[in-house]
Tab-separated table of C-alpha atoms and ligand atoms in Angstrom:
chain	number	residue	atom	x	y	z
Q	1	MET	CA	171.555	189.846	11.574
Q	2	ILE	CA	170.529	186.070	11.425
Q	3	PRO	CA	167.129	184.719	9.944
Q	4	VAL	CA	164.412	184.186	12.041
Q	5	LYS	CA	163.804	179.770	13.645
Q	6	THR	CA	161.017	178.692	11.441
Q	7	ILE	CA	160.175	175.712	13.287
Q	8	GLU	CA	161.642	174.271	16.767
Q	9	TRP	CA	160.377	172.257	19.583
Q	10	ILE	CA	159.640	173.806	22.891
Q	11	GLY	CA	159.919	172.189	25.956
Q	12	GLU	CA	160.226	168.342	26.922
Q	13	LEU	CA	158.075	165.411	24.925
Q	14	ASP	CA	154.758	167.094	26.601
Q	15	GLY	CA	155.948	170.080	24.910
Q	16	VAL	CA	154.797	172.289	21.221
Q	17	ALA	CA	156.069	172.072	17.875
Q	18	ARG	CA	156.127	175.918	17.012
Q	19	LEU	CA	156.215	177.295	13.684
Q	20	ILE	CA	155.651	180.557	12.045
Q	21	ASP	CA	152.209	180.695	10.254
Q	22	GLN	CA	153.609	181.559	6.782
Q	23	THR	CA	150.033	182.337	5.175
Q	24	LEU	CA	150.214	185.147	7.649
Q	25	LEU	CA	153.222	187.067	6.096
Q	26	PRO	CA	154.185	189.336	5.323
Q	27	ASN	CA	151.591	191.006	7.485
Q	28	GLU	CA	152.111	189.549	10.690
Q	29	LEU	CA	154.568	187.176	12.279
Q	30	ARG	CA	152.647	184.947	14.481
Q	31	TYR	CA	153.854	181.540	15.876
Q	32	LEU	CA	151.370	178.553	15.917
Q	33	ASP	CA	152.093	176.259	18.554
Q	34	VAL	CA	151.212	172.642	17.100
Q	35	ARG	CA	150.197	170.269	19.835
Q	36	ASP	CA	148.399	167.033	18.116
Q	37	VAL	CA	149.236	165.035	14.462
Q	38	GLU	CA	146.082	166.380	12.815
Q	39	ALA	CA	146.738	169.951	13.858
Q	40	MET	CA	150.647	169.521	12.080
Q	41	TRP	CA	148.813	167.657	8.938
Q	42	GLU	CA	146.790	170.889	8.290
Q	43	ALA	CA	149.533	173.193	8.748
Q	44	ILE	CA	151.812	171.434	6.397
Q	45	LYS	CA	148.182	170.834	4.023
Q	46	MET	CA	147.725	174.772	4.002
Q	47	LEU	CA	151.383	176.083	4.065
Q	48	ARG	CA	151.741	177.112	7.307
Q	49	VAL	CA	154.661	175.421	7.193
Q	50	ARG	CA	156.115	174.740	3.591
Q	51	GLY	CA	159.137	174.654	1.565
Q	52	ALA	CA	161.138	170.844	1.444
Q	53	PRO	CA	163.289	170.722	4.253
Q	54	ALA	CA	161.028	172.506	6.612
Q	55	ILE	CA	158.048	170.311	6.090
Q	56	GLY	CA	160.193	167.271	6.703
Q	57	ILE	CA	161.431	168.421	9.999
Q	58	ALA	CA	157.707	169.390	10.595
Q	59	ALA	CA	156.567	165.653	9.880
Q	60	ALA	CA	159.389	164.295	12.200
Q	61	MET	CA	157.825	166.302	14.817
Q	62	GLY	CA	154.572	165.638	13.736
Q	63	MET	CA	155.125	161.864	14.327
Q	64	VAL	CA	156.213	162.568	17.893
Q	65	LEU	CA	152.881	164.356	18.533
Q	66	ALA	CA	151.126	161.256	17.095
Q	67	VAL	CA	153.048	158.826	19.704
Q	68	ARG	CA	153.564	160.813	22.633
Q	69	ASP	CA	150.678	159.401	24.477
Q	70	CYS	CA	150.426	155.923	23.108
Q	71	ALA	CA	149.900	152.997	26.171
Q	72	PRO	CA	153.594	152.056	27.074
Q	73	SER	CA	152.617	148.377	27.403
Q	74	CYS	CA	152.136	147.232	23.414
Q	75	ARG	CA	155.182	147.393	21.423
Q	76	ASP	CA	153.209	146.283	18.021
Q	77	ALA	CA	150.871	148.578	18.775
Q	78	PHE	CA	153.121	151.408	19.298
Q	79	VAL	CA	155.358	150.300	15.741
Q	80	ALA	CA	151.790	150.724	13.835
Q	81	ALA	CA	150.902	153.925	15.585
Q	82	VAL	CA	154.419	155.220	14.199
Q	83	ASP	CA	153.493	153.529	10.657
Q	84	ARG	CA	150.326	155.158	10.441
Q	85	ALA	CA	151.489	158.875	11.520
Q	86	ALA	CA	153.926	158.116	8.731
Q	87	ALA	CA	151.560	157.397	5.977
Q	88	TYR	CA	149.207	160.218	7.617
Q	89	LEU	CA	151.531	162.843	6.998
Q	90	ASN	CA	153.019	161.889	3.744
Q	91	SER	CA	149.568	161.963	2.235
Q	92	ALA	CA	149.699	166.142	3.239
Q	93	ARG	CA	151.904	167.047	0.057
Q	94	PRO	CA	153.496	164.380	-2.344
Q	95	THR	CA	156.220	166.559	-4.230
Q	96	ALA	CA	158.560	167.028	-1.934
Q	97	VAL	CA	160.730	164.248	-1.129
Q	98	ASN	CA	162.072	165.357	2.392
Q	99	LEU	CA	158.510	164.664	3.666
Q	100	SER	CA	158.596	161.074	2.965
Q	101	TRP	CA	162.771	161.198	3.647
Q	102	ALA	CA	162.152	162.335	7.441
Q	103	THR	CA	158.945	160.236	8.454
Q	104	ARG	CA	161.020	157.112	6.678
Q	105	ARG	CA	163.867	158.039	8.845
Q	106	MET	CA	161.738	158.243	11.902
Q	107	GLN	CA	159.956	154.520	11.279
Q	108	SER	CA	163.514	153.148	10.562
Q	109	PHE	CA	164.606	155.029	13.819
Q	110	VAL	CA	162.030	153.313	15.820
Q	111	VAL	CA	162.805	149.861	14.449
Q	112	ASN	CA	166.359	150.325	15.399
Q	113	HIS	CA	165.640	150.904	18.789
Q	114	LEU	CA	162.536	148.852	19.474
Q	115	ALA	CA	164.801	146.694	22.253
Q	116	LEU	CA	164.095	150.080	24.469
Q	117	PRO	CA	161.020	150.739	26.730
Q	118	ILE	CA	157.909	152.580	24.823
Q	119	GLU	CA	158.755	155.726	26.961
Q	120	ASP	CA	162.731	155.993	26.011
Q	121	LEU	CA	162.073	155.532	22.762
Q	122	LYS	CA	159.688	158.221	22.505
Q	123	GLN	CA	162.105	160.713	24.279
Q	124	LEU	CA	164.895	159.198	21.629
Q	125	MET	CA	162.247	160.338	18.691
Q	126	LEU	CA	161.936	163.508	20.063
Q	127	ALA	CA	165.767	163.664	20.113
Q	128	GLU	CA	165.741	162.612	16.680
Q	129	ALA	CA	163.509	165.335	15.591
Q	130	LYS	CA	165.365	168.257	17.197
Q	131	GLN	CA	168.888	166.569	15.742
Q	132	MET	CA	167.133	167.027	12.087
Q	133	VAL	CA	167.045	170.545	13.111
Q	134	GLN	CA	170.417	170.838	13.833
Q	135	GLU	CA	171.130	169.180	10.641
Q	136	ASP	CA	169.580	171.396	8.973
Q	137	ASN	CA	171.355	174.404	9.854
Q	138	ALA	CA	174.559	172.544	9.083
Q	139	VAL	CA	173.510	171.358	5.770
Q	140	CYS	CA	172.257	175.128	4.632
Q	141	GLN	CA	175.344	176.687	6.229
Q	142	ALA	CA	177.290	173.983	4.409
Q	143	ILE	CA	175.120	174.637	1.242
Q	144	GLY	CA	176.105	178.492	1.880
Q	145	ARG	CA	179.886	178.455	2.158
Q	146	LEU	CA	180.023	176.132	-1.258
Q	147	GLY	CA	177.906	178.411	-3.106
Q	148	GLU	CA	178.872	182.259	-1.864
Q	149	PRO	CA	182.091	182.174	-3.962
Q	150	LEU	CA	179.802	181.879	-7.512
Q	151	ILE	CA	178.210	185.258	-5.999
Q	152	ARG	CA	180.413	188.359	-7.289
Q	153	ASP	CA	180.441	191.801	-5.566
Q	154	GLY	CA	178.053	194.132	-7.179
Q	155	ASP	CA	175.773	191.120	-8.581
Q	156	SER	CA	172.166	190.967	-8.710
Q	157	TRP	CA	170.381	187.299	-8.502
Q	158	LEU	CA	167.238	186.403	-9.177
Q	159	THR	CA	164.869	183.468	-7.480
Q	160	HIS	CA	161.701	181.989	-7.599
Q	161	CYS	CA	159.534	180.874	-5.046
Q	162	ASN	CA	161.071	181.159	-1.509
Q	163	ALA	CA	163.997	178.538	-0.299
Q	164	GLY	CA	164.828	180.713	2.253
Q	165	GLY	CA	165.097	180.245	5.929
Q	166	LEU	CA	161.242	180.085	6.201
Q	167	ALA	CA	161.386	176.822	3.892
Q	168	THR	CA	163.954	175.307	6.274
Q	169	ALA	CA	165.046	175.259	9.779
Q	170	GLN	CA	166.525	178.689	9.431
Q	171	TRP	CA	169.055	179.859	7.043
Q	172	GLY	CA	167.770	178.507	3.447
Q	173	THR	CA	168.988	176.270	0.966
Q	174	ALA	CA	169.051	179.391	-2.450
Q	175	THR	CA	169.265	182.166	0.363
Q	176	ALA	CA	172.225	180.538	2.078
Q	177	PRO	CA	174.763	181.611	-0.328
Q	178	ILE	CA	173.529	185.075	-0.540
Q	179	TYR	CA	173.566	185.517	2.983
Q	180	MET	CA	177.004	184.517	3.420
Q	181	ALA	CA	177.901	186.889	0.343
Q	182	HIS	CA	176.153	189.730	2.348
Q	183	ALA	CA	177.597	188.735	5.325
Q	184	ALA	CA	181.143	188.582	3.682
Q	185	GLY	CA	180.825	192.496	2.607
Q	186	LYS	CA	179.730	191.471	-1.039
Q	187	ARG	CA	176.930	193.945	-2.359
Q	188	VAL	CA	174.404	191.459	-3.381
Q	189	HIS	CA	170.615	192.089	-4.765
Q	190	VAL	CA	168.017	189.860	-5.530
Q	191	PHE	CA	165.287	189.765	-7.789
Q	192	ALA	CA	162.216	188.179	-6.147
Q	193	ASP	CA	159.875	186.443	-8.670
Q	194	GLU	CA	156.461	187.179	-7.080
Q	195	THR	CA	155.615	183.391	-7.565
Q	196	ARG	CA	151.972	183.148	-8.360
Q	197	PRO	CA	149.324	181.953	-7.376
Q	198	LEU	CA	150.183	181.789	-3.813
Q	199	LEU	CA	153.140	184.828	-3.708
Q	200	GLN	CA	155.842	183.206	-1.790
Q	201	GLY	CA	158.532	185.244	-3.232
Q	202	ALA	CA	156.736	188.530	-2.898
Q	203	ARG	CA	155.312	187.682	0.762
Q	204	LEU	CA	158.281	185.496	2.197
Q	205	THR	CA	161.345	185.746	0.139
Q	206	ALA	CA	161.450	189.474	0.061
Q	207	TRP	CA	160.119	189.573	3.880
Q	208	GLU	CA	163.288	187.363	4.814
Q	209	LEU	CA	165.686	188.982	2.715
Q	210	GLN	CA	164.486	192.556	4.035
Q	211	GLN	CA	164.581	191.809	7.678
Q	212	VAL	CA	168.150	190.762	7.132
Q	213	GLY	CA	169.137	193.478	5.585
Q	214	VAL	CA	169.584	191.986	1.685
Q	215	PRO	CA	168.913	194.168	-0.879
Q	216	VAL	CA	165.361	192.898	-2.452
Q	217	THR	CA	163.347	193.835	-5.738
Q	218	VAL	CA	159.750	192.315	-5.894
Q	219	ILE	CA	159.087	191.656	-9.461
Q	220	THR	CA	155.900	189.740	-10.987
Q	221	ASP	CA	156.665	186.528	-12.794
Q	222	ASN	CA	156.203	187.766	-15.913
Q	223	MET	CA	158.853	190.504	-15.803
Q	224	ALA	CA	161.821	187.911	-15.422
Q	225	ALA	CA	162.558	187.935	-19.293
Q	226	THR	CA	162.684	191.728	-18.994
Q	227	VAL	CA	165.244	192.006	-16.046
Q	228	MET	CA	167.225	189.619	-18.125
Q	229	ALA	CA	167.064	190.893	-21.118
Q	230	GLN	CA	168.406	194.200	-19.667
Q	231	GLY	CA	171.397	192.533	-18.336
Q	232	LYS	CA	170.101	192.907	-15.001
Q	233	VAL	CA	170.417	189.360	-13.555
Q	234	GLN	CA	174.042	187.938	-13.013
Q	235	GLY	CA	172.832	184.645	-11.605
Q	236	VAL	CA	169.748	182.484	-11.091
Q	237	ILE	CA	169.435	180.247	-7.633
Q	238	VAL	CA	166.670	178.314	-6.804
Q	239	GLY	CA	165.605	175.317	-4.278
Q	240	ALA	CA	164.226	172.135	-5.115
Q	241	ASP	CA	161.509	169.438	-3.530
Q	242	ARG	CA	162.617	166.661	-5.149
Q	243	VAL	CA	165.618	166.221	-7.560
Q	244	ALA	CA	165.919	162.999	-9.622
Q	245	ALA	CA	168.886	160.507	-10.145
Q	246	ASN	CA	169.474	162.101	-13.354
Q	247	GLY	CA	169.499	165.324	-12.521
Q	248	ASP	CA	165.852	166.785	-13.642
Q	249	PHE	CA	164.059	168.289	-10.135
Q	250	ALA	CA	160.692	169.534	-9.597
Q	251	ASN	CA	160.448	173.100	-7.784
Q	252	LYS	CA	157.827	175.406	-7.192
Q	253	ILE	CA	155.465	176.249	-10.151
Q	254	GLY	CA	157.379	178.739	-12.646
Q	255	THR	CA	161.031	177.370	-12.307
Q	256	LEU	CA	160.869	176.058	-15.883
Q	257	GLY	CA	160.144	179.344	-17.257
Q	258	VAL	CA	162.892	180.782	-15.603
Q	259	ALA	CA	165.215	178.358	-16.311
Q	260	ILE	CA	164.687	178.044	-19.917
Q	261	LEU	CA	164.566	182.265	-20.075
Q	262	ALA	CA	168.244	181.538	-18.169
Q	263	LYS	CA	169.722	179.467	-21.043
Q	264	GLU	CA	168.104	181.897	-23.590
Q	265	PHE	CA	169.955	184.982	-22.138
Q	266	GLY	CA	173.324	183.180	-21.366
Q	267	ILE	CA	172.856	183.425	-17.071
Q	268	PRO	CA	174.265	180.503	-14.633
Q	269	PHE	CA	171.074	178.741	-12.967
Q	270	TYR	CA	171.915	177.163	-9.663
Q	271	VAL	CA	169.796	174.979	-7.765
Q	272	ALA	CA	170.306	174.799	-4.080
Q	273	ALA	CA	169.405	171.529	-2.294
Q	274	PRO	CA	170.395	169.396	0.586
Q	275	THR	CA	170.887	165.367	-0.207
Q	276	SER	CA	167.580	164.764	1.419
Q	277	SER	CA	166.132	166.193	-1.618
Q	278	ILE	CA	167.737	164.105	-4.139
Q	279	ASP	CA	165.668	161.041	-4.611
Q	280	MET	CA	167.776	158.325	-6.650
Q	281	GLN	CA	164.841	155.738	-6.873
Q	282	LEU	CA	164.101	158.399	-9.248
Q	283	ALA	CA	165.358	157.525	-12.799
Q	284	SER	CA	164.303	161.302	-13.955
Q	285	GLY	CA	161.898	163.926	-13.455
Q	286	HIS	CA	158.783	162.660	-15.365
Q	287	LEU	CA	158.386	160.319	-12.349
Q	288	ILE	CA	158.302	163.086	-9.910
Q	289	PRO	CA	154.175	163.342	-8.435
Q	290	ILE	CA	153.120	166.698	-8.885
Q	291	GLU	CA	150.641	168.120	-6.468
Q	292	GLU	CA	147.765	169.980	-7.640
Q	293	ARG	CA	146.086	172.126	-5.806
Q	294	ARG	CA	142.768	173.910	-5.077
Q	295	PRO	CA	141.467	176.126	-8.063
Q	296	GLU	CA	140.248	178.683	-5.686
Q	297	GLU	CA	144.192	179.691	-4.680
Q	298	VAL	CA	144.622	180.798	-8.934
Q	299	SER	CA	140.725	182.476	-9.382
Q	300	GLU	CA	140.056	183.886	-5.754
Q	301	GLY	CA	143.539	184.042	-4.171
Q	302	PHE	CA	143.669	186.167	-1.008
Q	303	GLY	CA	140.314	186.667	-1.108
Q	304	ARG	CA	139.489	188.448	-3.891
Q	305	ARG	CA	137.915	186.679	-7.194
Q	306	THR	CA	139.869	187.005	-10.198
Q	307	ALA	CA	138.552	184.878	-12.696
Q	308	PRO	CA	135.002	184.416	-13.746
Q	309	LEU	CA	133.113	181.792	-11.939
Q	310	GLY	CA	132.840	178.623	-12.973
Q	311	VAL	CA	135.601	179.086	-15.577
Q	312	ARG	CA	137.981	175.837	-15.317
Q	313	ILE	CA	141.271	176.113	-13.530
Q	314	TYR	CA	144.345	173.969	-13.383
Q	315	ASN	CA	146.902	174.650	-10.842
Q	316	PRO	CA	149.661	172.472	-10.610
Q	317	ALA	CA	151.956	173.739	-7.458
Q	318	PHE	CA	155.285	172.299	-9.276
Q	319	ASP	CA	156.975	172.226	-12.558
Q	320	VAL	CA	159.722	169.703	-14.244
Q	321	THR	CA	163.144	171.210	-14.939
Q	322	PRO	CA	165.167	168.947	-17.181
Q	323	HIS	CA	168.703	169.030	-16.021
Q	324	ARG	CA	170.161	170.511	-19.508
Q	325	TYR	CA	169.287	173.867	-18.379
Q	326	ILE	CA	171.025	173.926	-14.882
Q	327	THR	CA	174.859	175.190	-14.683
Q	328	ALA	CA	174.930	173.132	-11.114
Q	329	ILE	CA	173.598	171.546	-7.961
Q	330	ILE	CA	175.221	173.276	-4.907
Q	331	THR	CA	174.514	170.356	-2.678
Q	332	GLU	CA	175.861	170.190	1.230
Q	333	ARG	CA	178.432	167.763	-0.046
Q	334	GLY	CA	179.831	169.338	-3.062
Q	335	ILE	CA	178.793	171.103	-6.137
Q	336	VAL	CA	178.005	168.720	-9.243
Q	337	ARG	CA	177.504	169.838	-12.371
Q	338	ALA	CA	176.990	167.887	-15.922
Q	339	PRO	CA	176.843	164.825	-16.404
Q	340	PHE	CA	174.633	164.976	-13.466
Q	341	SER	CA	173.943	161.357	-13.359
Q	342	GLU	CA	177.816	160.560	-12.808
Q	343	GLY	CA	177.980	163.077	-10.480
Q	344	LEU	CA	174.940	162.568	-7.973
Q	345	ARG	CA	175.907	159.183	-7.965
Q	346	ALA	CA	179.392	159.721	-6.877
Q	347	LEU	CA	177.340	162.429	-3.676
Q	348	PHE	CA	176.578	159.305	-2.424
Q	349	GLU	CA	178.680	156.506	-2.779
Q	350	HIS	CA	181.902	158.542	-1.600
Q	351	SER	CA	180.538	162.054	0.467
Q	352	PRO	CA	180.488	160.976	4.317
Q	353	SER	CA	177.404	162.607	5.347
Q	354	LEU	CA	177.473	165.468	7.796
Q	355	ARG	CA	175.563	163.897	10.536
K	1	LIG	O1	154.343	174.870	-2.159
K	1	LIG	P1	155.739	175.691	-1.266
K	1	LIG	O2	155.751	176.576	-1.407
K	1	LIG	O3	156.315	174.557	-0.575
K	1	LIG	O4	157.043	175.611	-2.490
K	1	LIG	C1	158.289	175.161	-2.130
K	1	LIG	C2	159.139	175.526	-3.001
K	1	LIG	O5	159.665	174.971	-4.215
K	1	LIG	C3	160.771	175.243	-2.864
K	1	LIG	O6	161.689	176.142	-3.677
K	1	LIG	C4	161.567	174.689	-2.288
K	1	LIG	O7	160.611	173.511	-1.630
K	1	LIG	C5	162.769	174.446	-1.848
K	1	LIG	S1	162.900	175.037	-0.343
K	1	LIG	C6	164.726	174.813	0.291
């Protein structure tokens, strides 16, 4: 069984971006048809679509939605609308670099094709956004192929948050090696950290692994140390929202704790990330902007108050794990090990893109 499609474009230029509304999972699998850029911004902000690669694709489609009704007469107005849409969509979430990577790619695409009639350019922008979906599938499958041999028959691997198919177009980054090991007949079991406060691990990772038939056990975040101490975990694999040039990376809040635990217990800790999540402009992880979200996600998530009214709440959505905790970064272009600065630089200098 293959994972469900998280996001796709339906129809022609006058069509819709169709995405799974992830806020409703695991109770309901409902698709949302997004018809304008404001609705796409809201979907990204509210985590209806989430996960670094998926919000990049969503933003690219959002740019098409933003300009498809622009008058064909004025080139300058069209470019201004493209730039406005990029800035607007980038403002939805700051940490995952895939969002600005995708909007910048669309902006460059427009600039490089400005000689064309505006109506043709709109069609080509849509083709470019659709192309991102195809590329994402190829990239995730390449990560899967490279990561699969790291998993042994009978292993249990732990993951945090959701870097699965739901966080990409379809295959996931951290889940791709697991899906491939499972498809190859290896017995692989996954511990999914629940992932407070929004429960992406329990709601999303457990759901999608179950759909595909991979055995999965949900634990609360504070149980990770215990399952590791009990010798029940042979590997940890997580995704990344942004990897800095020295290998430090941002991922869902709680990832840092898991990485420290893995080191303590001598368990390999892998980061599965496409090169579109690597930000070579940032020297180290402390420069990564960290999104802070509404206090209510902590104090009354899912409709029930769990902290006293009026109490102070701190809700950073991501943390930064220093590269010293990472065994390897699995990208679509190869596996990078320490020293990460050199390895990541070489990745961008020597490897052909999968485009
Ligand atoms: O806030 P979210 O749910 O968008 O956070 C997602 C994560 O932290 C993922 O691990 C990350 O985006 C990698 S997705 C392949």
